[in-house]
PDB file of C-alpha atoms and ligand atoms in Angstrom:
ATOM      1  CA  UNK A  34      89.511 159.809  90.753  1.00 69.00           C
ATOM      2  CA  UNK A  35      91.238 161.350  87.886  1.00 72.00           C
ATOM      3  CA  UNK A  36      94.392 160.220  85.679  1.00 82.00           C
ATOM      4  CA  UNK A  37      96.095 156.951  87.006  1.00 83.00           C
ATOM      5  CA  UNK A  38      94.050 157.102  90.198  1.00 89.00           C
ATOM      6  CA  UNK A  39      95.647 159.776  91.156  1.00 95.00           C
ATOM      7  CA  UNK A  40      93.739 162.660  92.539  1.00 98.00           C
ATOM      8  CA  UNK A  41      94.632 165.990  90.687  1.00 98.00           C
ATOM      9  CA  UNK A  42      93.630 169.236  92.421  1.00 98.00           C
ATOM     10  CA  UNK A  43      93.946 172.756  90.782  1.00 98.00           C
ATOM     11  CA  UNK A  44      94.244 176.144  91.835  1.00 98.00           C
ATOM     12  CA  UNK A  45      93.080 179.258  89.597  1.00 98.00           C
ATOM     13  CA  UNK A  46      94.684 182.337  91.462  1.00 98.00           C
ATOM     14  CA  UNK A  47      92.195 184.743  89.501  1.00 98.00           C
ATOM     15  CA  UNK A  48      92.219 187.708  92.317  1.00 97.00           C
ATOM     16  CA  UNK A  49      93.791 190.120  89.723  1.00 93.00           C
ATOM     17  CA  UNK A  50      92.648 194.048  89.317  1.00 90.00           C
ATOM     18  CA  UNK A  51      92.165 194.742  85.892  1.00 86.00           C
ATOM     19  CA  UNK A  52      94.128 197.962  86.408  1.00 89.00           C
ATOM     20  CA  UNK A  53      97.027 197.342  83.919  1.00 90.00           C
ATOM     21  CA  UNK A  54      94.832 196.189  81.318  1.00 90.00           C
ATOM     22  CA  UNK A  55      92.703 199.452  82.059  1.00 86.00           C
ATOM     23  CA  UNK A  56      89.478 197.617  82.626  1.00 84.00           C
ATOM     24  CA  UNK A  57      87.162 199.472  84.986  1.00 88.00           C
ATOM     25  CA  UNK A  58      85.801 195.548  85.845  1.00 93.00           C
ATOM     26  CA  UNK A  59      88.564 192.289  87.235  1.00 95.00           C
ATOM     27  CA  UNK A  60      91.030 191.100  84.657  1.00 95.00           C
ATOM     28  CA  UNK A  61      89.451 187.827  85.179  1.00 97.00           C
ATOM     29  CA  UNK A  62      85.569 189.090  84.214  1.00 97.00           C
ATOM     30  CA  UNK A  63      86.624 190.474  81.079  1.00 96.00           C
ATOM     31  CA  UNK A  64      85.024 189.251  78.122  1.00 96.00           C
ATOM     32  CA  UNK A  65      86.929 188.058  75.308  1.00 97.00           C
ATOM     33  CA  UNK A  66      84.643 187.263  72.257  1.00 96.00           C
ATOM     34  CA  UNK A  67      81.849 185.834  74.329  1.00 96.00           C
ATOM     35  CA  UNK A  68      83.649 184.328  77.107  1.00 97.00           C
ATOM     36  CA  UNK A  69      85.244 185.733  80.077  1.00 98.00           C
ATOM     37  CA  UNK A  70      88.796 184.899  80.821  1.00 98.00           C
ATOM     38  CA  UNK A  71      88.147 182.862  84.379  1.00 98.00           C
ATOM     39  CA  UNK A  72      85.815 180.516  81.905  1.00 98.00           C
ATOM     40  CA  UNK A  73      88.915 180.004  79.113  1.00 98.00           C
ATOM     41  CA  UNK A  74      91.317 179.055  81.567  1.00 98.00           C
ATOM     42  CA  UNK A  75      89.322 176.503  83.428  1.00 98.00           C
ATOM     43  CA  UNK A  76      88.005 175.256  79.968  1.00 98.00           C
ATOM     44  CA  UNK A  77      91.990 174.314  79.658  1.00 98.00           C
ATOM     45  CA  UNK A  78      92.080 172.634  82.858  1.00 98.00           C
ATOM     46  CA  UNK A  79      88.509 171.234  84.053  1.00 97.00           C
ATOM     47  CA  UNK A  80      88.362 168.014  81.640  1.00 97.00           C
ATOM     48  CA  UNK A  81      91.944 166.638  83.907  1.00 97.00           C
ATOM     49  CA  UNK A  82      91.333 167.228  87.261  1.00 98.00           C
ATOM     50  CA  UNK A  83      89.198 166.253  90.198  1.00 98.00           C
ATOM     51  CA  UNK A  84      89.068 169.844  91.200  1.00 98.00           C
ATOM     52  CA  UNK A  85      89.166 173.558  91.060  1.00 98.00           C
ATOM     53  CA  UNK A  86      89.945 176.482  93.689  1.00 98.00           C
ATOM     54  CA  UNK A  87      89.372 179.462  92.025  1.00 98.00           C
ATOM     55  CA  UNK A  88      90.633 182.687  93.954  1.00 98.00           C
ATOM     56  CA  UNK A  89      88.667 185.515  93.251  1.00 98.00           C
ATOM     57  CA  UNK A  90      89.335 189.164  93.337  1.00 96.00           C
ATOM     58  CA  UNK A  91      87.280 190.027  96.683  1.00 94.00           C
ATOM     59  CA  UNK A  92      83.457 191.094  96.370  1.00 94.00           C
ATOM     60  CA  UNK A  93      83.492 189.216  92.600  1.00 96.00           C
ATOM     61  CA  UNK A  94      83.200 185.743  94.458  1.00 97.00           C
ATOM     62  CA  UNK A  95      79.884 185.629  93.621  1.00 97.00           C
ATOM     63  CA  UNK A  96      79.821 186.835  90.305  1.00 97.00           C
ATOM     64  CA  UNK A  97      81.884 184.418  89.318  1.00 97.00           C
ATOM     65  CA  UNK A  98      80.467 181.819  90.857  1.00 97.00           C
ATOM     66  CA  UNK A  99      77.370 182.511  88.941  1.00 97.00           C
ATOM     67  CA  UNK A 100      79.549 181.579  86.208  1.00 97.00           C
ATOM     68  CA  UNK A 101      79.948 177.680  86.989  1.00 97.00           C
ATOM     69  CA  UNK A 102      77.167 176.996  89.049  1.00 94.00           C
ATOM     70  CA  UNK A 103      76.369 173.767  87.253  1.00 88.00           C
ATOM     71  CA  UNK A 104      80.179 172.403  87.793  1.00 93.00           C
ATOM     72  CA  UNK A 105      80.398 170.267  91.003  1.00 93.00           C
ATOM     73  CA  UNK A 106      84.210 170.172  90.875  1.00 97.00           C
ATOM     74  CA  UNK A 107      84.624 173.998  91.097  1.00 98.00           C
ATOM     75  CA  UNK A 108      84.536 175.807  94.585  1.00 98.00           C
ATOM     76  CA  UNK A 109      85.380 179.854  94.551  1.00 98.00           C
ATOM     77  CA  UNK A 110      86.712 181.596  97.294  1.00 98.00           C
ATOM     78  CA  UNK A 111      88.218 184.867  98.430  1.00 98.00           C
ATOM     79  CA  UNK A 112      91.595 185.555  97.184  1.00 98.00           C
ATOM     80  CA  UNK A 113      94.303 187.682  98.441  1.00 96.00           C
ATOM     81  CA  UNK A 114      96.096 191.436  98.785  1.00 95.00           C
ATOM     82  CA  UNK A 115      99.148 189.445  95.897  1.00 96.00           C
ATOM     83  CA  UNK A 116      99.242 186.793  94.043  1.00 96.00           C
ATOM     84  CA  UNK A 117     100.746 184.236  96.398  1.00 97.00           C
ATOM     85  CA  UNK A 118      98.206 184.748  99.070  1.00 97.00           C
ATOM     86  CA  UNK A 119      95.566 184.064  96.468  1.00 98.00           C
ATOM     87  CA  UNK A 120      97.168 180.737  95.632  1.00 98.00           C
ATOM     88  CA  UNK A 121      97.788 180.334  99.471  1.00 98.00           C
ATOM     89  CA  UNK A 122      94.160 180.786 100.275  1.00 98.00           C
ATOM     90  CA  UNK A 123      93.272 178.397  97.591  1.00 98.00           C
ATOM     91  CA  UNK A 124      95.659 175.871  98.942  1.00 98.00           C
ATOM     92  CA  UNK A 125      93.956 175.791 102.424  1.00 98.00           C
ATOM     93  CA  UNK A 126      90.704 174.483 100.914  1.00 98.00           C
ATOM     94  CA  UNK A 127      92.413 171.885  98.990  1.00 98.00           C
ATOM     95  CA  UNK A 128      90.893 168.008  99.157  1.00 98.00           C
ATOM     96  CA  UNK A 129      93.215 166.910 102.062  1.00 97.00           C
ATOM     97  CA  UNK A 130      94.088 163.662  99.717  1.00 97.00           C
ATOM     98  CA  UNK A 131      95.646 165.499  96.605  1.00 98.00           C
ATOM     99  CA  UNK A 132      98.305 163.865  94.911  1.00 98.00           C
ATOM    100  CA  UNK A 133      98.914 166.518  92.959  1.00 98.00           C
ATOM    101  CA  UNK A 134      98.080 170.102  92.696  1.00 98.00           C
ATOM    102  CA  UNK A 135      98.318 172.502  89.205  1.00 98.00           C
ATOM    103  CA  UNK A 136      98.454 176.106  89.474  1.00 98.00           C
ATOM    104  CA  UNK A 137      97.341 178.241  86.827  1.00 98.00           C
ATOM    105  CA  UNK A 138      96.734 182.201  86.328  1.00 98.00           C
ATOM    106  CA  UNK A 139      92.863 182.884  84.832  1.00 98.00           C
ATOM    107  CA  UNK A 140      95.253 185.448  82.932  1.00 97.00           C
ATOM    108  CA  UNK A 141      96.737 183.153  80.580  1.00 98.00           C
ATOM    109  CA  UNK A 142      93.519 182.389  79.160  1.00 97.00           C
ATOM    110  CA  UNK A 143      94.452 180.692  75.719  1.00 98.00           C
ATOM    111  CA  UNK A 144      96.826 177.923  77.422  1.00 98.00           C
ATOM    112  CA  UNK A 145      95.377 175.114  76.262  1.00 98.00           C
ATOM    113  CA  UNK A 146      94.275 171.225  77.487  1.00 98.00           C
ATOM    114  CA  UNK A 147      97.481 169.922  75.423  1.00 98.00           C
ATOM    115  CA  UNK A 148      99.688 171.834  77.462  1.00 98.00           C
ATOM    116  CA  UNK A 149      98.263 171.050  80.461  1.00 98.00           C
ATOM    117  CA  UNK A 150      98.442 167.273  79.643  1.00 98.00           C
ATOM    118  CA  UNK A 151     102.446 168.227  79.644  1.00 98.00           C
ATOM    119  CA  UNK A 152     102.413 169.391  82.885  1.00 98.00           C
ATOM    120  CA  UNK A 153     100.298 166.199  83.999  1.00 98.00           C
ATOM    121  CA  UNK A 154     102.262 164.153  82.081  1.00 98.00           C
ATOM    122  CA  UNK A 155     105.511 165.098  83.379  1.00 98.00           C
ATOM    123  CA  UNK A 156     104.271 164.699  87.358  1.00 98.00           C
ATOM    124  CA  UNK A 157     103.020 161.181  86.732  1.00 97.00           C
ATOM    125  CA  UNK A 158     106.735 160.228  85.176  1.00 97.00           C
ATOM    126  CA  UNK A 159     108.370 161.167  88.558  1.00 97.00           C
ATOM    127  CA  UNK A 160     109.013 164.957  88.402  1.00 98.00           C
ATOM    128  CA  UNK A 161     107.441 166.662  91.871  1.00 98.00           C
ATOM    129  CA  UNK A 162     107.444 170.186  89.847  1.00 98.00           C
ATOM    130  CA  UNK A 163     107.023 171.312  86.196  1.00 99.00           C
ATOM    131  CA  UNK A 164     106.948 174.122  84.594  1.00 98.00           C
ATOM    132  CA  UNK A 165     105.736 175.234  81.058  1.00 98.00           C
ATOM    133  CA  UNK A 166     108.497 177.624  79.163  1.00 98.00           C
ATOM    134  CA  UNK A 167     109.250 179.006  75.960  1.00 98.00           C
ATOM    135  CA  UNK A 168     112.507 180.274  74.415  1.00 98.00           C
ATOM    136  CA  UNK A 169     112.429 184.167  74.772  1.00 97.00           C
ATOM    137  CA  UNK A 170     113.646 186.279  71.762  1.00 96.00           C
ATOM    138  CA  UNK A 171     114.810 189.278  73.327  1.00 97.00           C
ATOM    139  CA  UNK A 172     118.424 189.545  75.006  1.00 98.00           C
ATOM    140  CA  UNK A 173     118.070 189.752  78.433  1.00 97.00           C
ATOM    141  CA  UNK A 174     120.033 191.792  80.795  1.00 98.00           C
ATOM    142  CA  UNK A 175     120.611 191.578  84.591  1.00 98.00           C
ATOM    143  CA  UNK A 176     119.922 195.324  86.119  1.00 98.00           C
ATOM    144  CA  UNK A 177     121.849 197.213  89.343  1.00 98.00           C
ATOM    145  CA  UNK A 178     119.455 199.749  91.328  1.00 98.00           C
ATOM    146  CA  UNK A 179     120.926 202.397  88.929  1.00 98.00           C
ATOM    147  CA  UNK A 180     119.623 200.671  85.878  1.00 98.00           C
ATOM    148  CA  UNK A 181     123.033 199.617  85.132  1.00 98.00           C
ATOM    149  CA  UNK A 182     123.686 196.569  82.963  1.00 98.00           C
ATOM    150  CA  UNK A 183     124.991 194.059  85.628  1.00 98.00           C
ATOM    151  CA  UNK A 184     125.071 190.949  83.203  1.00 98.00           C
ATOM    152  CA  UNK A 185     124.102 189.175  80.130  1.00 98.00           C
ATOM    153  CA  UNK A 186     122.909 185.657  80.553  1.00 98.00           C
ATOM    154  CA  UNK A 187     123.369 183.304  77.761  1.00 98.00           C
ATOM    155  CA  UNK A 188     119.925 183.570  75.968  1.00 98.00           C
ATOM    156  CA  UNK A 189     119.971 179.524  75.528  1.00 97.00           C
ATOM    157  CA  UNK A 190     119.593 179.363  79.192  1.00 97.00           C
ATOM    158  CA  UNK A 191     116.440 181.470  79.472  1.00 98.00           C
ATOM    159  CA  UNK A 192     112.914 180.389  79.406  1.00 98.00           C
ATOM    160  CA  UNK A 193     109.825 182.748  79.759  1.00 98.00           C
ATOM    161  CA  UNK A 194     107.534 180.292  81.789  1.00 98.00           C
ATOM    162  CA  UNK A 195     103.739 179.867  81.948  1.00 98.00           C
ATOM    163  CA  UNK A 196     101.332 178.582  83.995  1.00 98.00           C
ATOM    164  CA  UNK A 197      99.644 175.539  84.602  1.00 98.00           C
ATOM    165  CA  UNK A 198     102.531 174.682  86.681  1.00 99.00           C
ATOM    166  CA  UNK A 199     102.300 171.547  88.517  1.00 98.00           C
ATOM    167  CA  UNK A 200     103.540 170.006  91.739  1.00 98.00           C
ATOM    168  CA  UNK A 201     103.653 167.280  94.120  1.00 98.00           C
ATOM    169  CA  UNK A 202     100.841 168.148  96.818  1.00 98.00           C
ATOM    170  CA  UNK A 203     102.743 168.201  99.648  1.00 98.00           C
ATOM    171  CA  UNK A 204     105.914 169.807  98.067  1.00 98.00           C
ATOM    172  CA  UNK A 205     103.822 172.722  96.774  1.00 98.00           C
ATOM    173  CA  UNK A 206     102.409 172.968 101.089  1.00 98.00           C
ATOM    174  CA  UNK A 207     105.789 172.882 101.890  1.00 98.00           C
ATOM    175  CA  UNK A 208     106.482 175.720  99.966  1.00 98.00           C
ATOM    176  CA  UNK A 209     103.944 177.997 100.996  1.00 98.00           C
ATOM    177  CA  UNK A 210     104.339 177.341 104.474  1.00 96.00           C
ATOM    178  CA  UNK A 211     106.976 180.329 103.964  1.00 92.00           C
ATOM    179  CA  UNK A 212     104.562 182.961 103.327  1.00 94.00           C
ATOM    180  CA  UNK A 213     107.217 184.279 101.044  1.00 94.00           C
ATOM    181  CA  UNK A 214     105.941 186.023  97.793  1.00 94.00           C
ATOM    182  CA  UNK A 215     107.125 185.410  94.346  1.00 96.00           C
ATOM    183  CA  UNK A 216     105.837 186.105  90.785  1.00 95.00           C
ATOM    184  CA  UNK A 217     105.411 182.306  90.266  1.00 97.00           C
ATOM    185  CA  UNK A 218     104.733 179.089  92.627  1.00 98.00           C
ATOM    186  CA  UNK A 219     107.686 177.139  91.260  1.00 98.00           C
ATOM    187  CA  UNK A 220     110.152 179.894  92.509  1.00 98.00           C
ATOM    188  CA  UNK A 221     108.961 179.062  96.071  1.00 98.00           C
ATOM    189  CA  UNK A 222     109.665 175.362  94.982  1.00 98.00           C
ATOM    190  CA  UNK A 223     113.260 176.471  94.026  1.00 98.00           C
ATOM    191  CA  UNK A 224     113.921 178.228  96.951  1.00 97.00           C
ATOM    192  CA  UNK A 225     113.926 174.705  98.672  1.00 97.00           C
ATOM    193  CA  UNK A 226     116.405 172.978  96.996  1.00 98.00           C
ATOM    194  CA  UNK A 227     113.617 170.833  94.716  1.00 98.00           C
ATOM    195  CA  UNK A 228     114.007 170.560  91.090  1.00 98.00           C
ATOM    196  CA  UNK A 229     111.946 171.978  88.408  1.00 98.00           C
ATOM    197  CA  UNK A 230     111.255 170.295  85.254  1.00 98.00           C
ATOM    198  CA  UNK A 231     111.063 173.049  82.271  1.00 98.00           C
ATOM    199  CA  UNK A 232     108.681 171.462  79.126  1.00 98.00           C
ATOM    200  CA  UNK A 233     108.142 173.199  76.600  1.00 98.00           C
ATOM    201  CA  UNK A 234     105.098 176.033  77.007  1.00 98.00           C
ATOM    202  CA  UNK A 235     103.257 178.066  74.143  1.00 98.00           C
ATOM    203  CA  UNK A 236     103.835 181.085  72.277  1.00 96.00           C
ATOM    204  CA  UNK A 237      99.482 181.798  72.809  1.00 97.00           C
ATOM    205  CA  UNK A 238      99.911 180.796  76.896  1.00 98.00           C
ATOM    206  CA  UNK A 239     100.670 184.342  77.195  1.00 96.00           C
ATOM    207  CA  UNK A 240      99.502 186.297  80.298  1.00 96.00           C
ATOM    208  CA  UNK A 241      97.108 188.611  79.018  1.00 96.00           C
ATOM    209  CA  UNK A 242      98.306 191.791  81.435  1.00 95.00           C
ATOM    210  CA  UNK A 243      98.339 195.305  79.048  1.00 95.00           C
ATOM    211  CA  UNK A 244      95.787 196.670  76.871  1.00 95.00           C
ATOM    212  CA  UNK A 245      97.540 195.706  73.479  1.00 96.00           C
ATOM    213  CA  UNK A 246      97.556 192.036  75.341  1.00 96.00           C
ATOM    214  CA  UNK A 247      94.016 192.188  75.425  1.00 95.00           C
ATOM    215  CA  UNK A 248      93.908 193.469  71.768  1.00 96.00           C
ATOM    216  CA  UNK A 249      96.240 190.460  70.764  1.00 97.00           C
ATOM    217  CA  UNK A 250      93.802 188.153  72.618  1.00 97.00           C
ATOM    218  CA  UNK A 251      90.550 189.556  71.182  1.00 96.00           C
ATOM    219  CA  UNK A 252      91.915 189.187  67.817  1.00 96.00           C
ATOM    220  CA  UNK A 253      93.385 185.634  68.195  1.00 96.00           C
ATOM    221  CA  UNK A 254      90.037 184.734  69.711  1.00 96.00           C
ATOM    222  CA  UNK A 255      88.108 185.860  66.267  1.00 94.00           C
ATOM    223  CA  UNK A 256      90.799 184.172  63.825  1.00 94.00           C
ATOM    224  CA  UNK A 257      90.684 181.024  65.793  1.00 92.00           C
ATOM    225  CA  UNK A 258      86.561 180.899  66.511  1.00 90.00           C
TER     226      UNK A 258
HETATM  227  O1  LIG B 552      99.506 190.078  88.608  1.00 65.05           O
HETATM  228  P1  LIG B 552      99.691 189.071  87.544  1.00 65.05           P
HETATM  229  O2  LIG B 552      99.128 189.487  86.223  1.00 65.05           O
HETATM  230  O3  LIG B 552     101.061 188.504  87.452  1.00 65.05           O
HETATM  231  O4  LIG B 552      98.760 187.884  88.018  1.00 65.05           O
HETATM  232  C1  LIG B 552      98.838 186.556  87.547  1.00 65.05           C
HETATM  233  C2  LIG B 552      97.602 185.842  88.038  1.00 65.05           C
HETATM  234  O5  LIG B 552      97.486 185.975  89.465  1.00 65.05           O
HETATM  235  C3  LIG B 552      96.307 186.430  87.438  1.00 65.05           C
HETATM  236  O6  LIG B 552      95.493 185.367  86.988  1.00 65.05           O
HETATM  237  C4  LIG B 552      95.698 187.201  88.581  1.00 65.05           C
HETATM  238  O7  LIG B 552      94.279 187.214  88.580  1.00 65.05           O
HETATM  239  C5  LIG B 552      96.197 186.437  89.805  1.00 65.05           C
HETATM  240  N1  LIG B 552      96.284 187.277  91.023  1.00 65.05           N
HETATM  241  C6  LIG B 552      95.606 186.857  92.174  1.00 65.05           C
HETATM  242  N2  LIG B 552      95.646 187.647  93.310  1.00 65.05           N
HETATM  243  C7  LIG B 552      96.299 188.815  93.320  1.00 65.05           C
HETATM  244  C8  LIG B 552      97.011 189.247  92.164  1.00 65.05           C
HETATM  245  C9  LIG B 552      96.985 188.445  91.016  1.00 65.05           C
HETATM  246  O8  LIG B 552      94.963 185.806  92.178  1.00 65.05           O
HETATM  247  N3  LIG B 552      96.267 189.550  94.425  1.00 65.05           N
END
């Protein structure tokens, strides 16, 4: 059993087309120097937990499979049509005696095993969901359907948050028994009335999504290795 006897479970939603980065192949096959991004982010993760779900982009399950066949802890399976059903797949195959469960995109392949240890860290003091987030530069403005400027929230009140996010097993079931969708697992969380811890995240957890992200992450990947 992993950290404090505690059994840690984690889910890699990796499902992704790699249409926005224009990549002919999935986001999460694509290679940054010498290693594809499904085999960075569990890199970041493996090490802490006593499992890995990885959802893969249908008809790549075995392909990236291939890619950890010597890793007991990992299973793959099929994920879904958006993001949450990916992660809701993966939850379904989860060891039935998780304490905890992370979540965390293959996309944000440069978050690293310190930040993750945040995350951890922060479950086994007593929070049952934290999130990684960073200060965001820009000034951010609430929209109408007429691209109207609705409102202004004080920038000291926003975070841009990242992924591993981490939660109490049988909150994070809880909140998927909705179906709902959402762009992240802790808005589910919110929507039942359960706090969210933010710590802080990392400026290179960024979600590699466009094709200067992927230019970013090639060239952090050579400075760095
Ligand atoms: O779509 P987005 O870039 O926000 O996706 C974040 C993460 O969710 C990525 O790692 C991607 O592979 C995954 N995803 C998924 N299933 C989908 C869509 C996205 O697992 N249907």
């Amino acid at each position: 059993m992993g950290i404090n006897g505690q059994f840690l479970s984690a889910i890699i939603p990796a499902a992704g087309s790699g249409d926005r980065l224009g990549a002919s192949i999935p986001k999460a096959l694509v290679v940054i120097n010498g290693k594809t991004l499904i085999q960075r982010a569990v890199e970041s993760i493996l090490p802490h937990v006593d499992e890995i779900i990885i959802a893969a982009p249908k008809e790549f399950e075995r392909e990236i499979s291939a890619l950890f066949t010597d890793n007991k802890k990992i299973k793959v399976i099929s994920g879904g049509e958006v993001r949450s059903k990916s992660v809701a797949a993966a939850l379904s195959q989860v060891n039935k005696n998780a304490d905890y469960i992370l979540v965390h995109d293959a996309a944000r392949c440069f978050s690293t095993q310190a930040q993750t240890m945040r995350v951890i860290g922060a479950l086994l003091a007593g929070d049952d969901a934290v999130v990684p987030g960073i200060e965001v530069v820009d000034t951010i403005k609430v929209i109408d359907s007429k691209s109207f400027a609705e409102s202004t929230p004080s920038r000291s009140t926003l975070r841009a948050v990242q992924t591993p996010q981490g939660f109490s097993a049988q909150i994070l079931h809880r909140a998927h028994q909705s179906g709902n969708d959402a762009t992240d697992d802790a808005a589910l969380v919110e929507a039942l009335g359960i706090a969210v811890r933010v710590v802080p995240g990392e400026p290179n957890a960024h979600k590699v999504t466009t094709p200067a992200d992927l230019e970013w992450a090639k060239r952090l990947a050579e400075t760095n290795e």
